[in-house]
Amino acid sequence: TGEFCVFTDGSGFKGGIGAAAVASGQDGRRHVRRAHLGSDQQHLVYEGELAGMVLALDVISSEPRVTRANILLDNRPSI
């Protein structure tokens, strides 16, 4: 049991928008989730930031016995 931290980010690269969430599990395993949302003509980086938070929730739910979790992100408007 204990505290758990997930790092997230959304970004644009080469015409696409994506998101990721990464954490080290209590057993030392790395949890990684990634998503490609589509082209930057149809999506915004803000969507990527929000998708990163959703991916973080998936990471947290996959880790048993977590009593507290922190989602770390770098985009204040997404909060």
Short mmCIF file of N, CA and C in Angstrom, two decimals:
data_model
loop_
_atom_site.label_atom_id
_atom_site.label_comp_id
_atom_site.label_asym_id
_atom_site.label_seq_id
_atom_site.Cartn_x
_atom_site.Cartn_y
_atom_site.Cartn_z
N THR A 1 0.84 -1.19 0.00
CA THR A 1 0.00 0.00 0.00
C THR A 1 0.88 1.24 0.00
N GLY A 2 0.30 2.35 -0.36
CA GLY A 2 1.07 3.57 -0.29
C GLY A 2 0.78 4.55 -1.38
N GLU A 3 1.68 5.52 -1.48
CA GLU A 3 1.54 6.59 -2.44
C GLU A 3 2.10 6.18 -3.79
N PHE A 4 1.50 6.70 -4.83
CA PHE A 4 1.83 6.31 -6.19
C PHE A 4 1.84 7.57 -7.05
N CYS A 5 2.86 7.78 -7.89
CA CYS A 5 2.96 8.95 -8.76
C CYS A 5 2.94 8.53 -10.22
N VAL A 6 2.15 9.24 -11.00
CA VAL A 6 2.07 9.00 -12.44
C VAL A 6 2.43 10.30 -13.15
N PHE A 7 3.35 10.22 -14.08
CA PHE A 7 3.76 11.37 -14.88
C PHE A 7 3.02 11.32 -16.21
N THR A 8 2.46 12.45 -16.63
CA THR A 8 1.69 12.49 -17.88
C THR A 8 2.19 13.61 -18.78
N ASP A 9 1.89 13.46 -20.08
CA ASP A 9 2.17 14.53 -21.02
C ASP A 9 1.34 14.33 -22.27
N GLY A 10 0.98 15.43 -22.88
CA GLY A 10 0.35 15.43 -24.18
C GLY A 10 1.17 16.34 -25.07
N SER A 11 1.28 16.00 -26.34
CA SER A 11 2.09 16.85 -27.21
C SER A 11 1.73 16.66 -28.67
N GLY A 12 2.27 17.58 -29.46
CA GLY A 12 2.16 17.48 -30.90
C GLY A 12 3.52 17.21 -31.49
N PHE A 13 3.58 16.32 -32.50
CA PHE A 13 4.85 15.98 -33.14
C PHE A 13 4.58 15.49 -34.54
N LYS A 14 5.28 16.08 -35.50
CA LYS A 14 5.17 15.69 -36.91
C LYS A 14 3.72 15.60 -37.38
N GLY A 15 2.93 16.60 -37.01
CA GLY A 15 1.55 16.67 -37.49
C GLY A 15 0.56 15.82 -36.73
N GLY A 16 0.98 15.18 -35.64
CA GLY A 16 0.06 14.36 -34.86
C GLY A 16 0.01 14.81 -33.42
N ILE A 17 -1.06 14.42 -32.73
CA ILE A 17 -1.24 14.72 -31.32
C ILE A 17 -1.30 13.40 -30.56
N GLY A 18 -0.56 13.36 -29.45
CA GLY A 18 -0.52 12.13 -28.67
C GLY A 18 -0.47 12.41 -27.18
N ALA A 19 -0.51 11.33 -26.40
CA ALA A 19 -0.47 11.43 -24.95
C ALA A 19 0.24 10.22 -24.39
N ALA A 20 0.76 10.39 -23.16
CA ALA A 20 1.41 9.27 -22.48
C ALA A 20 1.29 9.45 -20.97
N ALA A 21 1.34 8.33 -20.27
CA ALA A 21 1.39 8.31 -18.81
C ALA A 21 2.38 7.22 -18.41
N VAL A 22 3.25 7.52 -17.44
CA VAL A 22 4.30 6.58 -17.02
C VAL A 22 4.40 6.60 -15.50
N ALA A 23 4.58 5.41 -14.92
CA ALA A 23 4.80 5.30 -13.48
C ALA A 23 5.62 4.06 -13.19
N SER A 24 6.30 4.09 -12.06
CA SER A 24 6.98 2.88 -11.57
C SER A 24 6.08 2.25 -10.52
N GLY A 25 5.76 0.99 -10.74
CA GLY A 25 4.88 0.29 -9.82
C GLY A 25 5.56 -0.04 -8.51
N GLN A 26 4.77 -0.44 -7.55
CA GLN A 26 5.30 -0.78 -6.23
C GLN A 26 6.20 -2.01 -6.30
N ASP A 27 6.04 -2.81 -7.32
CA ASP A 27 6.88 -4.00 -7.50
C ASP A 27 8.08 -3.72 -8.40
N GLY A 28 8.27 -2.45 -8.78
CA GLY A 28 9.40 -2.07 -9.62
C GLY A 28 9.11 -2.10 -11.11
N ARG A 29 7.95 -2.63 -11.52
CA ARG A 29 7.59 -2.64 -12.93
C ARG A 29 7.23 -1.25 -13.40
N ARG A 30 7.55 -0.96 -14.64
CA ARG A 30 7.17 0.32 -15.23
C ARG A 30 5.82 0.16 -15.92
N HIS A 31 4.93 1.08 -15.62
CA HIS A 31 3.61 1.13 -16.27
C HIS A 31 3.65 2.24 -17.30
N VAL A 32 3.35 1.92 -18.54
CA VAL A 32 3.36 2.90 -19.62
C VAL A 32 2.06 2.78 -20.41
N ARG A 33 1.44 3.91 -20.65
CA ARG A 33 0.27 3.97 -21.52
C ARG A 33 0.53 5.07 -22.54
N ARG A 34 0.16 4.80 -23.79
CA ARG A 34 0.32 5.78 -24.87
C ARG A 34 -0.95 5.82 -25.71
N ALA A 35 -1.20 6.98 -26.29
CA ALA A 35 -2.35 7.10 -27.20
C ALA A 35 -2.01 8.10 -28.29
N HIS A 36 -2.36 7.75 -29.51
CA HIS A 36 -2.25 8.68 -30.64
C HIS A 36 -3.67 9.13 -30.95
N LEU A 37 -3.92 10.43 -30.81
CA LEU A 37 -5.28 10.94 -31.00
C LEU A 37 -5.61 11.20 -32.46
N GLY A 38 -4.60 11.53 -33.25
CA GLY A 38 -4.84 11.83 -34.66
C GLY A 38 -4.04 13.05 -35.08
N SER A 39 -4.44 13.64 -36.18
CA SER A 39 -3.69 14.75 -36.75
C SER A 39 -3.93 16.05 -35.98
N ASP A 40 -2.96 16.95 -36.10
CA ASP A 40 -3.12 18.25 -35.45
C ASP A 40 -4.11 19.15 -36.19
N GLN A 41 -4.64 18.67 -37.30
CA GLN A 41 -5.71 19.37 -38.00
C GLN A 41 -7.05 19.10 -37.33
N GLN A 42 -7.15 17.98 -36.62
CA GLN A 42 -8.41 17.58 -35.97
C GLN A 42 -8.35 17.60 -34.45
N HIS A 43 -7.16 17.72 -33.87
CA HIS A 43 -7.00 17.66 -32.41
C HIS A 43 -6.05 18.75 -31.93
N LEU A 44 -6.18 19.10 -30.67
CA LEU A 44 -5.33 20.11 -30.04
C LEU A 44 -4.42 19.45 -29.00
N VAL A 45 -3.32 20.10 -28.70
CA VAL A 45 -2.42 19.59 -27.66
C VAL A 45 -3.17 19.48 -26.33
N TYR A 46 -4.10 20.40 -26.06
CA TYR A 46 -4.89 20.32 -24.83
C TYR A 46 -5.62 18.99 -24.73
N GLU A 47 -6.13 18.49 -25.83
CA GLU A 47 -6.77 17.17 -25.83
C GLU A 47 -5.77 16.09 -25.44
N GLY A 48 -4.55 16.23 -25.94
CA GLY A 48 -3.50 15.28 -25.58
C GLY A 48 -3.21 15.33 -24.09
N GLU A 49 -3.17 16.53 -23.51
CA GLU A 49 -2.94 16.66 -22.08
C GLU A 49 -4.05 15.98 -21.29
N LEU A 50 -5.29 16.19 -21.70
CA LEU A 50 -6.42 15.55 -21.01
C LEU A 50 -6.40 14.04 -21.19
N ALA A 51 -6.05 13.58 -22.38
CA ALA A 51 -5.95 12.14 -22.62
C ALA A 51 -4.86 11.54 -21.72
N GLY A 52 -3.78 12.28 -21.50
CA GLY A 52 -2.74 11.81 -20.59
C GLY A 52 -3.26 11.59 -19.19
N MET A 53 -4.16 12.45 -18.73
CA MET A 53 -4.76 12.27 -17.41
C MET A 53 -5.64 11.02 -17.35
N VAL A 54 -6.38 10.78 -18.41
CA VAL A 54 -7.20 9.56 -18.47
C VAL A 54 -6.31 8.32 -18.47
N LEU A 55 -5.21 8.37 -19.21
CA LEU A 55 -4.27 7.25 -19.20
C LEU A 55 -3.69 7.05 -17.81
N ALA A 56 -3.45 8.14 -17.09
CA ALA A 56 -2.94 8.03 -15.72
C ALA A 56 -3.93 7.29 -14.83
N LEU A 57 -5.21 7.56 -14.99
CA LEU A 57 -6.22 6.84 -14.21
C LEU A 57 -6.19 5.35 -14.51
N ASP A 58 -5.94 4.99 -15.76
CA ASP A 58 -5.83 3.58 -16.13
C ASP A 58 -4.62 2.95 -15.44
N VAL A 59 -3.50 3.67 -15.41
CA VAL A 59 -2.31 3.17 -14.73
C VAL A 59 -2.60 2.96 -13.25
N ILE A 60 -3.22 3.94 -12.62
CA ILE A 60 -3.52 3.84 -11.19
C ILE A 60 -4.43 2.66 -10.90
N SER A 61 -5.44 2.47 -11.73
CA SER A 61 -6.37 1.36 -11.49
C SER A 61 -5.72 -0.01 -11.68
N SER A 62 -4.61 -0.05 -12.39
CA SER A 62 -3.94 -1.34 -12.62
C SER A 62 -3.00 -1.72 -11.48
N GLU A 63 -2.76 -0.81 -10.57
CA GLU A 63 -1.83 -1.06 -9.47
C GLU A 63 -2.63 -1.40 -8.20
N PRO A 64 -2.49 -2.62 -7.69
CA PRO A 64 -3.28 -3.01 -6.52
C PRO A 64 -2.82 -2.30 -5.25
N ARG A 65 -3.75 -2.09 -4.38
CA ARG A 65 -3.50 -1.58 -3.03
C ARG A 65 -2.93 -0.18 -2.96
N VAL A 66 -3.20 0.65 -3.95
CA VAL A 66 -2.78 2.05 -3.89
C VAL A 66 -3.79 2.79 -3.02
N THR A 67 -3.29 3.50 -2.01
CA THR A 67 -4.18 4.26 -1.14
C THR A 67 -4.17 5.75 -1.47
N ARG A 68 -3.14 6.18 -2.18
CA ARG A 68 -3.05 7.59 -2.57
C ARG A 68 -2.26 7.68 -3.87
N ALA A 69 -2.74 8.52 -4.79
CA ALA A 69 -2.05 8.67 -6.07
C ALA A 69 -1.94 10.13 -6.45
N ASN A 70 -0.82 10.49 -7.04
CA ASN A 70 -0.59 11.83 -7.56
C ASN A 70 -0.42 11.74 -9.07
N ILE A 71 -1.14 12.60 -9.78
CA ILE A 71 -0.98 12.70 -11.22
C ILE A 71 -0.20 13.98 -11.48
N LEU A 72 0.98 13.84 -12.06
CA LEU A 72 1.85 14.98 -12.31
C LEU A 72 1.74 15.38 -13.78
N LEU A 73 1.44 16.66 -14.02
CA LEU A 73 1.27 17.13 -15.38
C LEU A 73 1.85 18.53 -15.51
N ASP A 74 2.01 18.98 -16.74
CA ASP A 74 2.65 20.27 -16.98
C ASP A 74 1.78 21.25 -17.74
N ASN A 75 0.47 21.15 -17.54
CA ASN A 75 -0.43 22.01 -18.30
C ASN A 75 -1.55 22.50 -17.40
N ARG A 76 -1.40 23.69 -16.86
CA ARG A 76 -2.37 24.24 -15.92
C ARG A 76 -3.79 24.35 -16.50
N PRO A 77 -4.00 24.78 -17.75
CA PRO A 77 -5.37 24.86 -18.27
C PRO A 77 -6.11 23.53 -18.28
N SER A 78 -5.38 22.44 -18.34
CA SER A 78 -6.03 21.13 -18.35
C SER A 78 -6.61 20.74 -17.00
N ILE A 79 -6.08 21.36 -15.95
CA ILE A 79 -6.57 21.05 -14.61
C ILE A 79 -7.97 21.63 -14.46
#
